[in-house]
Every structure is written in structure tokens, then in C-alpha cells.
Short mmCIF file of C-alpha atoms and ligand atoms in Angstrom, two decimals:
data_model
loop_
_atom_site.label_atom_id
_atom_site.label_comp_id
_atom_site.label_asym_id
_atom_site.label_seq_id
_atom_site.Cartn_x
_atom_site.Cartn_y
_atom_site.Cartn_z
CA MET U 1 0.00 0.00 0.00
CA GLN U 2 2.86 2.40 0.86
CA LEU U 3 4.20 1.91 -2.62
CA LEU U 4 1.24 3.70 -4.17
CA GLY U 5 1.82 7.34 -5.06
CA PHE U 6 -0.43 10.12 -3.81
CA SER U 7 -2.55 10.31 -6.96
CA GLN U 8 -2.82 6.56 -7.26
CA ARG U 9 -3.99 6.23 -3.66
CA LEU U 10 -6.72 8.76 -4.25
CA ALA U 11 -7.79 7.29 -7.53
CA ALA U 12 -7.88 3.80 -6.02
CA GLY U 13 -10.08 5.04 -3.18
CA ALA U 14 -12.45 6.89 -5.48
CA GLN U 15 -12.69 3.99 -7.89
CA ALA U 16 -13.50 1.56 -5.10
CA GLU U 17 -16.12 4.02 -3.84
CA ALA U 18 -17.68 4.34 -7.27
CA LEU U 19 -17.91 0.57 -7.59
CA ARG U 20 -19.53 0.17 -4.21
CA GLY U 21 -21.89 3.08 -4.85
CA THR U 22 -23.23 1.23 -7.86
CA ALA U 23 -23.59 -2.05 -6.02
CA CYS U 24 -25.40 -0.41 -3.11
CA ARG U 25 -28.02 1.42 -5.15
CA PRO U 26 -31.32 -0.50 -5.27
CA GLN U 27 -32.41 -1.09 -8.85
CA GLY U 28 -34.86 1.45 -10.21
CA ARG U 29 -35.53 3.26 -6.90
CA ALA U 30 -33.50 6.36 -6.24
CA GLN U 31 -33.21 7.82 -2.71
CA VAL U 32 -34.21 4.57 -0.94
CA VAL U 33 -31.95 3.81 1.99
CA VAL U 34 -30.77 0.20 2.02
CA ARG U 35 -31.77 -1.56 5.25
CA PRO U 36 -29.15 -3.18 7.48
CA ARG U 37 -28.14 -6.79 6.88
CA ALA U 38 -26.47 -8.98 9.49
CA ALA U 39 -23.08 -9.42 7.83
CA ALA U 40 -21.47 -6.81 5.65
CA SER U 41 -18.68 -7.32 3.18
CA VAL U 42 -17.13 -4.84 0.79
CA GLU U 43 -18.47 -6.55 -2.30
CA ALA U 44 -21.92 -7.61 -1.18
CA PRO U 45 -24.84 -5.49 -2.40
CA GLY U 46 -27.58 -4.45 -0.01
CA ARG U 47 -25.47 -3.98 3.14
CA ASP U 48 -25.88 -1.30 5.79
CA ILE U 49 -24.85 2.03 4.27
CA ARG U 50 -22.95 3.18 7.36
CA GLU U 51 -21.00 -0.07 7.50
CA ASP U 52 -20.21 0.28 3.84
CA ALA U 53 -18.79 3.75 4.52
CA HIS U 54 -16.80 2.41 7.46
CA ASN U 55 -15.15 -0.21 5.27
CA ARG U 56 -14.43 2.36 2.62
CA ALA U 57 -12.71 4.63 5.15
CA ASN U 58 -9.86 2.15 5.48
CA LEU U 59 -9.15 2.19 1.78
CA PRO U 60 -6.21 4.02 0.22
CA GLY U 61 -6.84 7.68 -0.50
CA SER U 62 -9.14 8.37 2.41
CA ASP U 63 -6.46 10.32 4.31
CA ALA U 64 -5.13 12.56 1.56
CA PHE U 65 -6.80 15.90 2.29
CA ASN U 66 -6.95 18.15 5.30
CA SER U 67 -8.42 21.41 6.48
CA ARG U 68 -7.78 23.76 9.39
CA TYR U 69 -8.84 27.06 10.92
CA VAL U 70 -6.96 30.19 9.87
CA PRO U 71 -7.68 33.84 10.75
CA PHE U 72 -10.11 35.45 8.31
CA THR U 73 -7.65 38.34 7.97
CA SER U 74 -5.24 35.92 6.26
CA VAL U 75 -7.97 35.10 3.74
CA GLU U 76 -8.48 38.83 3.13
CA ALA U 77 -4.73 39.12 2.61
CA GLY U 78 -4.82 36.18 0.17
CA THR U 79 -2.44 34.05 2.28
CA PRO U 80 -4.56 31.61 4.30
CA ARG U 81 -2.06 28.76 4.37
CA GLY U 82 0.83 31.17 4.87
CA SER U 83 -0.54 32.27 8.21
CA GLU U 84 1.49 31.05 11.15
CA GLU U 85 -1.73 31.04 13.17
CA GLN U 86 -3.54 27.81 12.35
CA TYR U 87 -5.71 25.49 14.40
CA SER U 88 -7.04 21.97 14.13
CA LEU U 89 -10.78 21.73 13.54
CA ASP U 90 -10.84 19.55 16.67
CA GLU U 91 -10.23 22.66 18.76
CA VAL U 92 -13.21 24.53 20.17
CA LEU U 93 -12.73 28.11 19.06
CA TYR U 94 -14.50 30.70 16.96
CA ARG U 95 -12.16 33.68 16.81
CA SER U 96 -8.52 34.28 15.96
CA ARG U 97 -5.98 35.93 18.25
CA ASP U 98 -6.81 39.39 16.88
CA GLY U 99 -10.49 38.86 17.78
CA GLY U 100 -11.52 38.48 14.15
CA LEU U 101 -13.40 35.57 12.62
CA LEU U 102 -11.85 32.30 11.51
CA ASP U 103 -12.07 30.54 8.18
CA VAL U 104 -11.74 26.89 7.26
CA SER U 105 -8.79 26.60 4.91
CA HIS U 106 -8.33 23.55 2.70
CA ASP U 107 -5.11 22.06 1.40
CA MET U 108 -5.63 23.39 -2.11
CA GLU U 109 -2.34 21.89 -3.28
CA ALA U 110 -3.49 18.40 -2.38
CA LEU U 111 -6.88 19.01 -4.01
CA ALA U 112 -5.16 20.35 -7.12
CA HIS U 113 -3.38 17.03 -7.60
CA PHE U 114 -6.61 16.06 -9.27
CA ASP U 115 -7.80 17.83 -12.35
CA ALA U 116 -11.17 19.50 -12.87
CA ALA U 117 -12.51 16.53 -14.83
CA TYR U 118 -11.77 14.25 -11.86
CA TRP U 119 -13.70 16.41 -9.40
CA LYS U 120 -16.64 16.96 -11.73
CA LYS U 121 -16.96 13.24 -12.37
CA LEU U 122 -16.63 12.37 -8.70
CA PHE U 123 -19.24 14.92 -7.56
CA ASP U 124 -21.64 14.25 -10.42
CA GLY U 125 -21.38 10.51 -9.86
CA ARG U 126 -22.57 10.80 -6.26
CA ILE U 127 -25.80 12.70 -6.92
CA GLY U 128 -28.87 10.88 -5.70
CA THR U 129 -27.07 7.73 -4.55
CA THR U 130 -27.70 6.02 -1.23
CA SER U 131 -24.01 5.61 -0.56
CA TRP U 132 -23.32 6.95 2.95
CA PRO U 133 -22.70 9.85 3.31
CA PHE U 134 -22.33 10.86 -0.35
CA GLY U 135 -26.05 10.82 -1.13
CA SER U 136 -26.16 14.16 0.69
CA GLY U 137 -25.61 17.22 -1.50
CA VAL U 138 -23.18 18.46 1.14
CA TRP U 139 -21.26 15.25 1.75
CA SER U 140 -21.06 14.46 -1.95
CA LYS U 141 -18.33 17.12 -1.75
CA LYS U 142 -16.81 15.75 1.48
CA GLU U 143 -13.18 16.20 0.31
CA TRP U 144 -13.85 19.94 -0.06
CA VAL U 145 -15.94 20.27 3.10
CA LEU U 146 -14.60 18.30 6.05
CA PRO U 147 -12.18 15.79 4.56
CA GLU U 148 -10.89 14.31 7.78
CA ILE U 149 -14.13 13.37 9.50
CA SER U 150 -14.98 9.69 9.64
CA SER U 151 -18.17 8.81 7.82
CA ASP U 152 -19.21 7.10 11.06
CA ASP U 153 -19.40 10.49 12.80
CA ILE U 154 -21.45 12.24 10.15
CA VAL U 155 -24.97 13.34 11.08
CA SER U 156 -26.82 13.77 7.81
CA MET U 157 -30.36 13.75 6.51
CA PHE U 158 -29.15 13.62 2.90
CA GLU U 159 -29.71 17.37 2.74
CA GLY U 160 -28.94 19.49 -0.32
CA ASN U 161 -29.58 18.45 -3.91
CA SER U 162 -32.38 21.03 -3.90
CA ASN U 163 -34.09 21.76 -7.18
CA LEU U 164 -33.32 24.67 -9.45
CA PHE U 165 -36.68 26.02 -10.59
CA TRP U 166 -36.76 27.53 -14.08
CA ALA U 167 -38.86 30.65 -13.45
CA GLU U 168 -40.10 30.72 -17.00
CA ARG U 169 -43.30 32.75 -16.49
CA PHE U 170 -41.90 35.16 -13.90
CA GLY U 171 -38.82 35.67 -16.04
CA HIS U 172 -41.03 36.35 -19.03
CA GLU U 173 -42.86 39.05 -17.05
CA LEU U 174 -39.51 40.72 -16.34
CA GLY U 175 -38.36 40.31 -19.94
CA MET U 176 -35.86 37.59 -19.04
CA SER U 177 -35.26 34.23 -20.67
CA ASP U 178 -32.87 32.58 -18.25
CA LEU U 179 -34.16 33.10 -14.71
CA TRP U 180 -33.83 30.37 -12.07
CA VAL U 181 -34.71 30.00 -8.40
CA LYS U 182 -32.51 27.74 -6.26
CA GLN U 183 -34.98 26.20 -3.84
CA CYS U 184 -32.80 25.90 -0.73
CA GLY U 185 -35.96 25.97 1.40
CA ASN U 186 -37.00 22.57 0.02
CA SER U 187 -35.10 20.90 2.77
CA HIS U 188 -35.57 18.89 5.96
CA THR U 189 -36.23 21.87 8.26
CA GLY U 190 -37.35 24.19 5.48
CA SER U 191 -34.31 26.41 5.05
CA PHE U 192 -30.72 26.47 3.76
CA LYS U 193 -29.47 26.16 7.34
CA ASP U 194 -29.56 22.36 7.05
CA LEU U 195 -26.58 22.55 4.68
CA GLY U 196 -24.36 24.12 7.33
CA MET U 197 -25.81 22.34 10.31
CA THR U 198 -25.02 18.84 9.05
CA VAL U 199 -21.35 19.85 9.03
CA LEU U 200 -21.34 21.57 12.39
CA VAL U 201 -23.26 18.85 14.24
CA SER U 202 -21.14 16.14 12.61
CA GLN U 203 -17.99 17.82 13.90
CA VAL U 204 -19.59 18.12 17.35
CA ASN U 205 -20.41 14.42 17.21
CA ARG U 206 -16.74 13.72 16.52
CA LEU U 207 -15.55 16.12 19.25
CA ARG U 208 -17.79 14.50 21.85
CA LYS U 209 -16.09 11.18 21.14
CA LEU U 210 -12.58 12.65 21.11
CA LYS U 211 -13.04 14.88 24.18
CA PRO U 212 -16.13 13.80 26.13
CA ASP U 213 -16.16 16.88 28.42
CA ALA U 214 -15.51 19.52 25.77
CA VAL U 215 -19.06 19.84 24.44
CA GLN U 216 -22.07 19.20 26.66
CA ALA U 217 -24.63 20.89 24.41
CA VAL U 218 -24.87 23.02 21.28
CA GLY U 219 -26.46 26.47 21.30
CA CYS U 220 -27.42 29.27 18.94
CA ALA U 221 -29.14 32.62 18.71
CA SER U 222 -31.73 32.56 16.02
CA THR U 223 -34.41 34.31 14.03
CA GLY U 224 -36.01 30.89 13.59
CA ASP U 225 -34.22 28.90 10.90
CA THR U 226 -30.84 28.22 12.51
CA SER U 227 -32.67 27.05 15.65
CA ALA U 228 -34.87 24.68 13.65
CA ALA U 229 -31.89 23.12 11.88
CA LEU U 230 -29.78 22.90 15.03
CA SER U 231 -32.47 21.21 17.08
CA ALA U 232 -33.29 18.71 14.32
CA TYR U 233 -29.70 17.63 13.70
CA CYS U 234 -28.95 17.47 17.43
CA ALA U 235 -32.07 15.39 18.01
CA ALA U 236 -30.99 13.02 15.24
CA ALA U 237 -27.60 12.60 16.93
CA GLY U 238 -28.84 12.55 20.53
CA ILE U 239 -26.99 15.76 21.42
CA PRO U 240 -28.64 18.37 23.72
CA SER U 241 -29.44 21.71 22.06
CA ILE U 242 -30.29 25.16 23.39
CA VAL U 243 -31.80 27.96 21.29
CA PHE U 244 -32.02 31.68 22.11
CA LEU U 245 -34.98 33.24 20.32
CA PRO U 246 -36.07 36.90 20.32
CA ALA U 247 -39.50 36.79 21.96
CA ASP U 248 -42.45 37.32 19.56
CA LYS U 249 -40.18 37.96 16.57
CA ILE U 250 -40.25 34.62 14.79
CA SER U 251 -43.06 32.78 13.02
CA LEU U 252 -45.18 30.17 14.79
CA ALA U 253 -44.03 27.46 12.38
CA GLN U 254 -40.40 28.26 13.21
CA LEU U 255 -41.04 28.37 16.96
CA VAL U 256 -42.63 24.94 17.03
CA GLN U 257 -39.68 23.27 15.29
CA PRO U 258 -37.14 23.30 18.18
CA ILE U 259 -39.97 22.68 20.63
CA ALA U 260 -40.90 19.49 18.77
CA ASN U 261 -37.26 18.40 18.50
CA GLY U 262 -36.73 18.65 22.25
CA ALA U 263 -34.37 21.65 22.42
CA LEU U 264 -34.24 23.93 25.44
CA VAL U 265 -36.06 26.94 23.96
CA LEU U 266 -35.34 30.29 25.60
CA SER U 267 -37.65 33.04 24.43
CA ILE U 268 -35.71 36.17 25.37
CA ASP U 269 -37.06 39.67 25.66
CA THR U 270 -34.68 41.21 23.13
CA ASP U 271 -33.97 41.17 19.38
CA PHE U 272 -31.70 38.82 17.41
CA ASP U 273 -28.62 40.99 17.98
CA GLY U 274 -29.26 40.83 21.73
CA CYS U 275 -29.59 37.03 21.56
CA MET U 276 -26.37 36.82 19.55
CA LYS U 277 -24.43 38.74 22.20
CA LEU U 278 -25.81 36.51 24.96
CA ILE U 279 -25.03 33.24 23.20
CA GLN U 280 -21.44 34.38 22.60
CA GLU U 281 -21.04 35.07 26.31
CA VAL U 282 -22.61 31.77 27.30
CA THR U 283 -20.53 29.68 24.89
CA GLN U 284 -17.36 31.39 26.10
CA SER U 285 -18.05 30.52 29.71
CA CYS U 286 -19.30 26.91 29.55
CA PRO U 287 -18.96 23.81 27.36
CA ILE U 288 -21.77 24.77 25.01
CA TYR U 289 -20.71 24.79 21.38
CA LEU U 290 -21.69 27.79 19.24
CA ALA U 291 -23.75 26.87 16.18
CA ASN U 292 -24.24 30.26 14.50
CA SER U 293 -22.50 31.02 11.22
CA MET U 294 -19.88 32.96 13.13
CA ASN U 295 -18.58 29.40 13.48
CA SER U 296 -16.89 28.92 10.12
CA LEU U 297 -17.74 25.20 9.98
CA ARG U 298 -21.31 26.11 9.06
CA LEU U 299 -20.17 27.90 5.92
CA GLU U 300 -18.35 24.81 4.65
CA GLY U 301 -21.72 23.11 4.28
CA GLN U 302 -23.52 26.16 2.94
CA LYS U 303 -20.92 26.69 0.20
CA THR U 304 -21.94 23.40 -1.43
CA ALA U 305 -25.14 25.08 -2.71
CA ALA U 306 -22.91 27.13 -5.06
CA ILE U 307 -21.19 24.00 -6.34
CA GLU U 308 -24.56 22.34 -6.76
CA ILE U 309 -25.81 25.24 -8.92
CA LEU U 310 -22.78 24.84 -11.18
CA GLN U 311 -23.47 21.11 -11.45
CA GLN U 312 -27.09 21.83 -12.30
CA PHE U 313 -25.92 24.08 -15.16
CA ASN U 314 -23.48 21.42 -16.33
CA TRP U 315 -20.61 23.48 -14.90
CA GLN U 316 -21.54 26.72 -16.63
CA VAL U 317 -21.37 29.85 -14.49
CA PRO U 318 -24.51 31.99 -14.13
CA ASP U 319 -24.09 35.72 -14.69
CA TRP U 320 -25.82 36.74 -11.46
CA LEU U 321 -26.70 35.27 -8.10
CA ILE U 322 -29.12 37.18 -5.88
CA ILE U 323 -29.35 36.27 -2.23
CA PRO U 324 -31.12 37.74 0.81
CA GLY U 325 -28.68 38.75 3.56
CA GLY U 326 -29.03 39.04 7.35
CA ASN U 327 -26.13 37.83 9.50
CA LEU U 328 -24.24 37.66 6.17
CA GLY U 329 -22.63 34.24 6.42
CA ASN U 330 -24.44 32.81 3.43
CA ILE U 331 -23.24 35.27 0.82
CA TYR U 332 -19.67 34.50 1.81
CA ALA U 333 -20.42 30.76 1.72
CA PHE U 334 -21.68 31.09 -1.86
CA TYR U 335 -18.61 33.10 -2.81
CA LYS U 336 -16.37 30.47 -1.26
CA GLY U 337 -18.06 27.63 -3.15
CA PHE U 338 -17.74 29.43 -6.48
CA LYS U 339 -14.18 30.49 -5.72
CA MET U 340 -13.01 26.95 -4.92
CA CYS U 341 -14.46 25.78 -8.23
CA LYS U 342 -12.59 28.53 -10.04
CA ASP U 343 -9.32 28.00 -8.17
CA LEU U 344 -9.41 24.27 -8.93
CA GLY U 345 -10.21 24.89 -12.60
CA LEU U 346 -13.78 23.55 -12.65
CA VAL U 347 -15.02 26.90 -13.97
CA ASP U 348 -13.30 29.96 -15.40
CA ARG U 349 -15.09 32.85 -13.69
CA LEU U 350 -17.30 33.90 -10.79
CA PRO U 351 -20.90 35.12 -11.01
CA ARG U 352 -21.68 38.65 -9.87
CA LEU U 353 -23.25 38.48 -6.42
CA VAL U 354 -26.17 40.63 -5.29
CA CYS U 355 -27.03 40.84 -1.61
CA ALA U 356 -30.63 41.89 -0.94
CA GLN U 357 -31.63 43.38 2.40
CA ALA U 358 -34.91 44.50 3.91
CA GLN U 359 -34.97 48.30 4.12
CA ASN U 360 -35.88 47.90 7.79
CA ALA U 361 -32.65 45.99 8.50
CA ASN U 362 -30.15 47.29 5.98
CA PRO U 363 -26.70 47.90 7.52
CA LEU U 364 -24.87 46.30 4.58
CA TYR U 365 -26.85 48.36 2.08
CA LEU U 366 -25.86 51.55 3.92
CA ALA U 367 -22.20 50.48 3.97
CA TYR U 368 -22.35 49.67 0.23
CA LYS U 369 -23.76 53.11 -0.49
CA SER U 370 -20.79 54.66 1.31
CA GLY U 371 -18.34 52.60 -0.77
CA TYR U 372 -17.74 50.37 2.27
CA ASP U 373 -15.87 53.29 3.82
CA SER U 374 -17.50 52.73 7.14
CA PHE U 375 -19.79 50.19 8.70
CA GLN U 376 -22.37 51.17 11.30
CA PRO U 377 -24.66 48.60 12.89
CA VAL U 378 -28.31 49.68 12.93
CA LYS U 379 -31.23 48.94 15.23
CA ALA U 380 -33.18 46.55 13.01
CA GLN U 381 -36.86 47.45 12.70
CA THR U 382 -39.72 45.00 12.35
CA THR U 383 -39.90 43.39 8.93
CA PHE U 384 -41.99 40.63 7.37
CA ALA U 385 -38.62 39.18 6.38
CA SER U 386 -38.20 38.39 10.07
CA ALA U 387 -35.34 35.92 9.62
CA ILE U 388 -33.13 38.76 8.34
CA GLN U 389 -34.17 41.31 10.97
CA ILE U 390 -30.54 41.74 11.99
CA GLY U 391 -28.82 45.08 12.59
CA ASP U 392 -25.29 44.01 13.57
CA PRO U 393 -24.29 41.17 11.22
CA VAL U 394 -21.45 39.01 12.51
CA SER U 395 -20.09 38.26 9.03
CA ILE U 396 -19.95 41.83 7.72
CA ASN U 397 -16.27 41.51 6.70
CA ARG U 398 -16.90 38.20 4.98
CA ALA U 399 -19.77 39.73 2.98
CA VAL U 400 -17.73 42.76 1.93
CA LEU U 401 -14.94 40.48 0.68
CA ALA U 402 -17.44 38.38 -1.32
CA LEU U 403 -19.02 41.47 -2.86
CA ARG U 404 -15.74 43.19 -3.67
CA GLU U 405 -14.32 40.08 -5.33
CA THR U 406 -17.37 39.58 -7.54
CA ASP U 407 -18.13 43.16 -8.52
CA GLY U 408 -21.18 42.72 -6.34
CA ILE U 409 -24.17 44.92 -5.65
CA VAL U 410 -26.34 45.47 -2.57
CA GLU U 411 -30.03 46.29 -2.95
CA GLU U 412 -32.82 46.88 -0.48
CA ALA U 413 -36.59 46.35 -0.48
CA SER U 414 -39.34 48.10 1.44
CA GLU U 415 -42.02 46.06 3.18
CA GLU U 416 -44.49 46.64 0.36
CA GLU U 417 -41.90 45.83 -2.30
CA LEU U 418 -40.87 42.56 -0.70
CA MET U 419 -44.41 41.36 -0.06
CA ASP U 420 -45.53 42.34 -3.57
CA ALA U 421 -42.53 40.67 -5.19
CA ALA U 422 -43.14 37.41 -3.29
CA ALA U 423 -46.87 37.45 -4.13
CA ARG U 424 -46.31 38.34 -7.79
CA ALA U 425 -43.86 35.47 -8.23
CA ASP U 426 -46.22 33.13 -6.35
CA LEU U 427 -48.76 33.79 -9.11
CA THR U 428 -46.34 32.05 -11.48
CA GLY U 429 -46.20 28.88 -9.41
CA MET U 430 -43.77 29.58 -6.59
CA PHE U 431 -44.54 29.81 -2.87
CA ASN U 432 -42.02 32.32 -1.64
CA CYS U 433 -40.99 33.25 1.88
CA PRO U 434 -40.65 37.02 2.52
CA HIS U 435 -36.82 36.78 2.39
CA THR U 436 -37.01 35.37 -1.11
CA GLY U 437 -39.40 38.28 -1.72
CA VAL U 438 -36.55 40.64 -0.79
CA ALA U 439 -34.30 38.97 -3.36
CA LEU U 440 -37.06 38.98 -6.02
CA SER U 441 -37.65 42.66 -5.39
CA ALA U 442 -33.92 43.35 -5.86
CA LEU U 443 -34.04 41.36 -9.10
CA THR U 444 -37.00 43.40 -10.35
CA LYS U 445 -35.23 46.69 -9.60
CA LEU U 446 -31.97 45.66 -11.23
CA ARG U 447 -33.85 44.41 -14.27
CA GLU U 448 -35.88 47.64 -14.52
CA ARG U 449 -32.69 49.68 -14.32
CA GLY U 450 -31.15 47.54 -17.08
CA VAL U 451 -28.31 46.36 -14.83
CA ILE U 452 -29.39 42.77 -15.44
CA ALA U 453 -29.82 42.21 -19.17
CA PRO U 454 -32.68 40.18 -20.75
CA SER U 455 -30.55 37.16 -21.57
CA ASP U 456 -28.37 37.16 -18.44
CA ARG U 457 -28.51 33.83 -16.66
CA THR U 458 -29.70 34.77 -13.19
CA VAL U 459 -30.21 32.66 -10.08
CA VAL U 460 -32.29 33.88 -7.14
CA VAL U 461 -31.58 31.96 -3.94
CA SER U 462 -34.78 31.07 -2.13
CA THR U 463 -33.62 30.61 1.44
CA ALA U 464 -36.68 29.21 3.21
CA HIS U 465 -39.94 27.46 2.47
CA GLY U 466 -42.94 29.78 2.19
CA LEU U 467 -44.99 27.52 4.45
CA LYS U 468 -42.86 28.63 7.41
CA PHE U 469 -44.23 32.14 6.88
CA ALA U 470 -47.87 31.38 6.13
CA GLN U 471 -49.13 33.99 8.67
CA SER U 472 -47.65 36.90 6.74
CA LYS U 473 -48.95 35.55 3.44
CA VAL U 474 -52.46 35.19 4.86
CA ALA U 475 -52.29 38.77 6.13
CA TYR U 476 -51.17 40.00 2.69
CA HIS U 477 -53.91 38.18 0.80
CA SER U 478 -56.51 39.33 3.33
CA LYS U 479 -55.35 42.91 2.70
CA GLU U 480 -54.98 43.30 6.45
CA ILE U 481 -51.58 44.96 6.46
CA GLU U 482 -51.61 48.67 7.20
CA GLY U 483 -49.78 50.66 4.56
CA ILE U 484 -49.65 47.76 2.08
CA GLY U 485 -52.22 47.78 -0.71
CA GLY U 486 -51.93 44.10 -1.57
CA LYS U 487 -51.56 44.62 -5.33
CA TYR U 488 -51.39 40.87 -5.96
CA ALA U 489 -53.77 39.79 -3.17
CA ASN U 490 -56.10 36.91 -3.99
CA PRO U 491 -58.47 36.64 -1.01
CA PRO U 492 -60.87 33.70 -0.77
CA VAL U 493 -64.48 34.46 -1.81
CA GLN U 494 -67.15 33.66 0.80
CA VAL U 495 -70.10 31.89 -0.87
CA LYS U 496 -73.40 30.46 0.37
CA GLU U 497 -74.19 26.77 -0.18
CA GLU U 498 -76.24 27.55 -3.28
CA LEU U 499 -75.57 26.75 -6.95
CA GLY U 500 -76.57 30.28 -8.04
CA ALA U 501 -74.17 31.92 -5.62
CA VAL U 502 -71.36 29.59 -6.67
CA MET U 503 -72.01 30.31 -10.37
CA ASP U 504 -72.10 34.06 -9.72
CA ALA U 505 -68.72 33.88 -8.03
CA ILE U 506 -67.23 31.90 -10.94
CA ARG U 507 -68.71 34.32 -13.55
CA THR U 508 -67.40 37.33 -11.65
CA LYS U 509 -63.91 35.96 -11.93
CA PHE U 510 -64.11 34.52 -15.46
CA ASN U 511 -66.62 36.80 -17.18
CA GLN U 512 -66.51 34.90 -20.48
CA LEU U 513 -68.16 31.81 -18.87
C1 PLP O 601 -34.76 32.47 5.53
C2 PLP O 601 -33.47 33.21 5.64
N1 PLP O 601 -33.03 33.90 4.59
C3 PLP O 601 -31.89 34.58 4.61
C4 PLP O 601 -31.10 34.58 5.74
C5 PLP O 601 -29.84 35.36 5.69
O1 PLP O 601 -28.71 34.54 5.75
P1 PLP O 601 -27.38 35.14 6.36
O2 PLP O 601 -27.66 35.37 7.81
O3 PLP O 601 -26.38 34.07 6.17
O4 PLP O 601 -27.10 36.39 5.65
C6 PLP O 601 -31.53 33.90 6.88
C7 PLP O 601 -30.78 33.94 8.15
O5 PLP O 601 -30.14 34.88 8.48
C8 PLP O 601 -32.72 33.17 6.82
O6 PLP O 601 -33.14 32.47 7.86
N1 LIG O 602 -31.59 33.78 10.00
C1 LIG O 602 -30.76 33.21 10.99
C2 LIG O 602 -30.03 34.23 11.80
C3 LIG O 602 -28.77 33.64 12.37
O1 LIG O 602 -27.92 33.35 11.35
P1 LIG O 602 -26.67 32.36 11.42
O2 LIG O 602 -26.56 31.87 10.02
O3 LIG O 602 -25.54 33.17 11.85
O4 LIG O 602 -26.95 31.25 12.37
C4 LIG O 602 -31.60 32.27 11.83
O5 LIG O 602 -32.46 31.63 11.28
O6 LIG O 602 -31.43 32.19 13.02
#
């Protein structure tokens, strides 16, 4: 085995994996998990998928890549691996010596031993399989995410692989031919947070085995989606979770998620920024692991959505990507995913990124307008886009880097604009959350101003499922919201149990009948 060269070891491992992936897949039924059998062998089809992964872990090539924490300032300087300050991912820490954020840095040299064709084939070949853990959209890119974790420690719900919706009718209304919506909300807990949480909770699972006293529970501050994902993944792994929620500022559907999953739910009389400060203090003073995107592990999972989009376009780069921003981790995660693909030669350019903020919580927009000269946190006001009601985003520097490097733009949307944009697009078959409404409103403005051209390939990132925000949609369609006309409202018509009344209602709507 020692005689094999680096490349050969990797290729041997990947080839063996590919063979087993084929054997494991039940004929004609995608996404069906193979049930455990008593005895597992490497060759036998139909064995337990975890055991299969365990066997594979001992094959050549499984130890070739590594990643570590570096200060984010070294990423800004373009020298992440040159930094003398580096930490193992098995350490519990969230900030560098200078108090700045950390970043997960990969051994790009080792990854570059394999050409673009190799990576494309490997990633594409794993889509939709039941091979543990590669059936997950996140773990199908394991070598680029968390290469050193054992597959045994991974906590996954086969997240990711979300659909890319061709917004044909909505695009047509905006005079566009190539508009797409990446449906990250079509996920286990109904938001993109699952992508990051599978990585973070998997690493916690590993840490708890390595250092039993280091992590007693995992905690986060949340506007409702991070808490839902954290509590679900922790419940799946049997790890205690604690969530800090701003009282009365999240939707009912979001609130019930951590309750159902058995988390300790603290409803705190403050806003998200207040919760974020508290959770940082708590996680510094006791063995509770921080699960917000300040923890750079989360972004390693979230970045796979960018790679997935490229796969979905057969490795062609869209011209624009529009994303709603709050704590601002996700825009950096997207940038990082695209950048890794470019650096490793899978694509030749980056898309232009647009960050869309609610006008009522727009600190990044204000900084953008000042040429990023200065950043001032704001007191976030109430917005229907409640998950991005954040005035002091933790990842401000990460977002600015992502936007600068991609010739990016920041837009904002008023409450009426975001609700109208969501409702208008819903009329073409979507079911948008208000945050996606913010991004759709930004798209509409940039299209109207001619910044986005008719044939530009544009992807709007839908970050949560609309069903999590049904209350605000009901209010919109009932025309109950003060100051919002409800231009696209479609309220139900009350009708008596009488054929004549029913026919009248139908004729009123379709007068040609
Ligand atoms: C539904 C939804 N959309 C968008 C965002 C913004 O993501 P980020 O905080 O990474 O900017 C969040 C969370 O903040 C969210 O929950
Ligand atoms: N929208 C988020 C806010 C916290 O963001 P995070 O990505 O830093 O955890 C939420 O749902 O809580």
C-alpha cells in the first residue's frame, strides 16, 4: 500500500467508492436507503450504508486531504495557508488571536493534484445515490468540506440536492429568458441552514467522542431557521441543544420546530442581535458549542449550494446570483463555493453576487452606499422578512470580501416591495418566503434599471420554504396589512351553499363563462 503514489492512492479510493456506490443502489428506486443486513462485506450489495462507509474509510486515498482554521484576515490578505496562526478543527474556538473571525482553509495543493474533470466526475457521480454519506448534496463534496471526519461520525439527513426552478413565467414578465430560483428551502427543516448544520453537528459528534467533556450541548441565537436546523440535527444525533430566540419575533411554524425536536427553547425579551451577544457570552463561559455562522464550519456546508448550482448548469457559471442577507454568512459561503471551483479549474469565472436586504434591517446596504468606507450597525426594525431582521451582522467583513471580489451589488426592499414581489412570483407557481421576496424585489429593480440584461442567466436563492411564513402571506392576501395595498392579493371568496351563488362567483372571476 505504501508503494502507491499520492494520486494513485486517491484514484484507487475513489474507484472503489464508485464501484460500491453502484452495487449499493437499489435497482430502479432512487433515494431509498438500504436496510441493514447482518453481515457486511465490501463486495456484497444491499449492506448497511454506514458499515459500507466504514469499510471504505480504510481504503487508500481516504487520508489525503486536510483542512484547518486560519484567521479570516489571512484570507483577506490572500495568504490563508501562509498564516502562522492555524488550528485543528478539533479545537473549540471561533475567533482568531486578533479577535476576528476564523475561516476553514483547505489544502488546495493536495486538491489540485486532481484535475477538474476528476472532481466533476466524482461529484456528479454521487448525486442521488444512497451511498453513505455521499447521497447528501453536502457530503457528496466531502473532500472539499470536512475531509478528515470519519463517515461514522457524520450526522446527515441527505440534505442538499435542492431543485433549481426555471422561473419561465416570472422571467417572461420581467423580460428575461434565463431566470432560475434555487430552492434551498425545500429541505428537511425548510431552510438552507440544514446545509451548514449537518457539518457543524457532525464535527460536534466527533468532538464529543474525542473529548467527552468539551461539548455538553450546542447552542445558537436565532431568528427561527438556525434554531430549527440545530435542534433537528442534534435530536438526530442525541446531542442536547439550546436555542435563544427573540420573543415574539419569529413565526409560529419556526417556533414549534425546536420545541418538537426537544431543544431547550429560551424566548428572550430582546432582538436577534441581543440574543447573539448573549449566546457568545454563554458559549465562552461553559462547554456549550456555538452553532451560529460565526462558526466557520457552518459555511463549509452552505458553500456546497454554489457548487450544486454549477453542477445543475453542467458546470456553466450563471451571470448573477441574488441572495437575501441578514447575519451575512451565506453570501460569503456562496462566494467560497464558487471560488473553490474557479481555483481548482472547474469553472473559469465567478458570477456577480447581489445581496438583498430589507430596508428595515439594511446595515450592509448603507455600507455599500458609502463605498464600504464605514460600517455602522443599525437597530433593526420589524420586517416581514423576520429571519433577516438583523442590525449588527457578525459576518460583515466576509460579505464585503465576497461582494468586492465579484463586482457585487447590494439592494434593499421596502415592506411593500418585498411582499408584492413574493406574491407576484407566487402567481407564477412559486410559494415564496418574505426573504425570497426581498431577493425577487432586488431582481425586479436591477432588471428595470437595465443592470441585469434580458438574456443574463440569473439565479435567485430562495432561502426558506414559504410555508414557514404562512401567517404573513395570509395577512397579505386578506389585505390586512396597514400601509400595504396588496396589489397581488387573492383573497378567498365567501359563498353560500347555493348553486346560483357559486355560479355568480365563478362568472365574476371569469366573465366569459
Ligand atoms: C430564511 C433566511 N433567509 C436569509 C437569511 C440570511 O442569511 P445570512 O444570515 O447568512 O445572511 C436567513 C438567516 O439569516 C434566513 O433564515
Ligand atoms: N436567519 C438566521 C439568523 C442567524 O444566522 P446564522 O446563520 O448566523 O446562524 C436564523 O435563522 O437564526
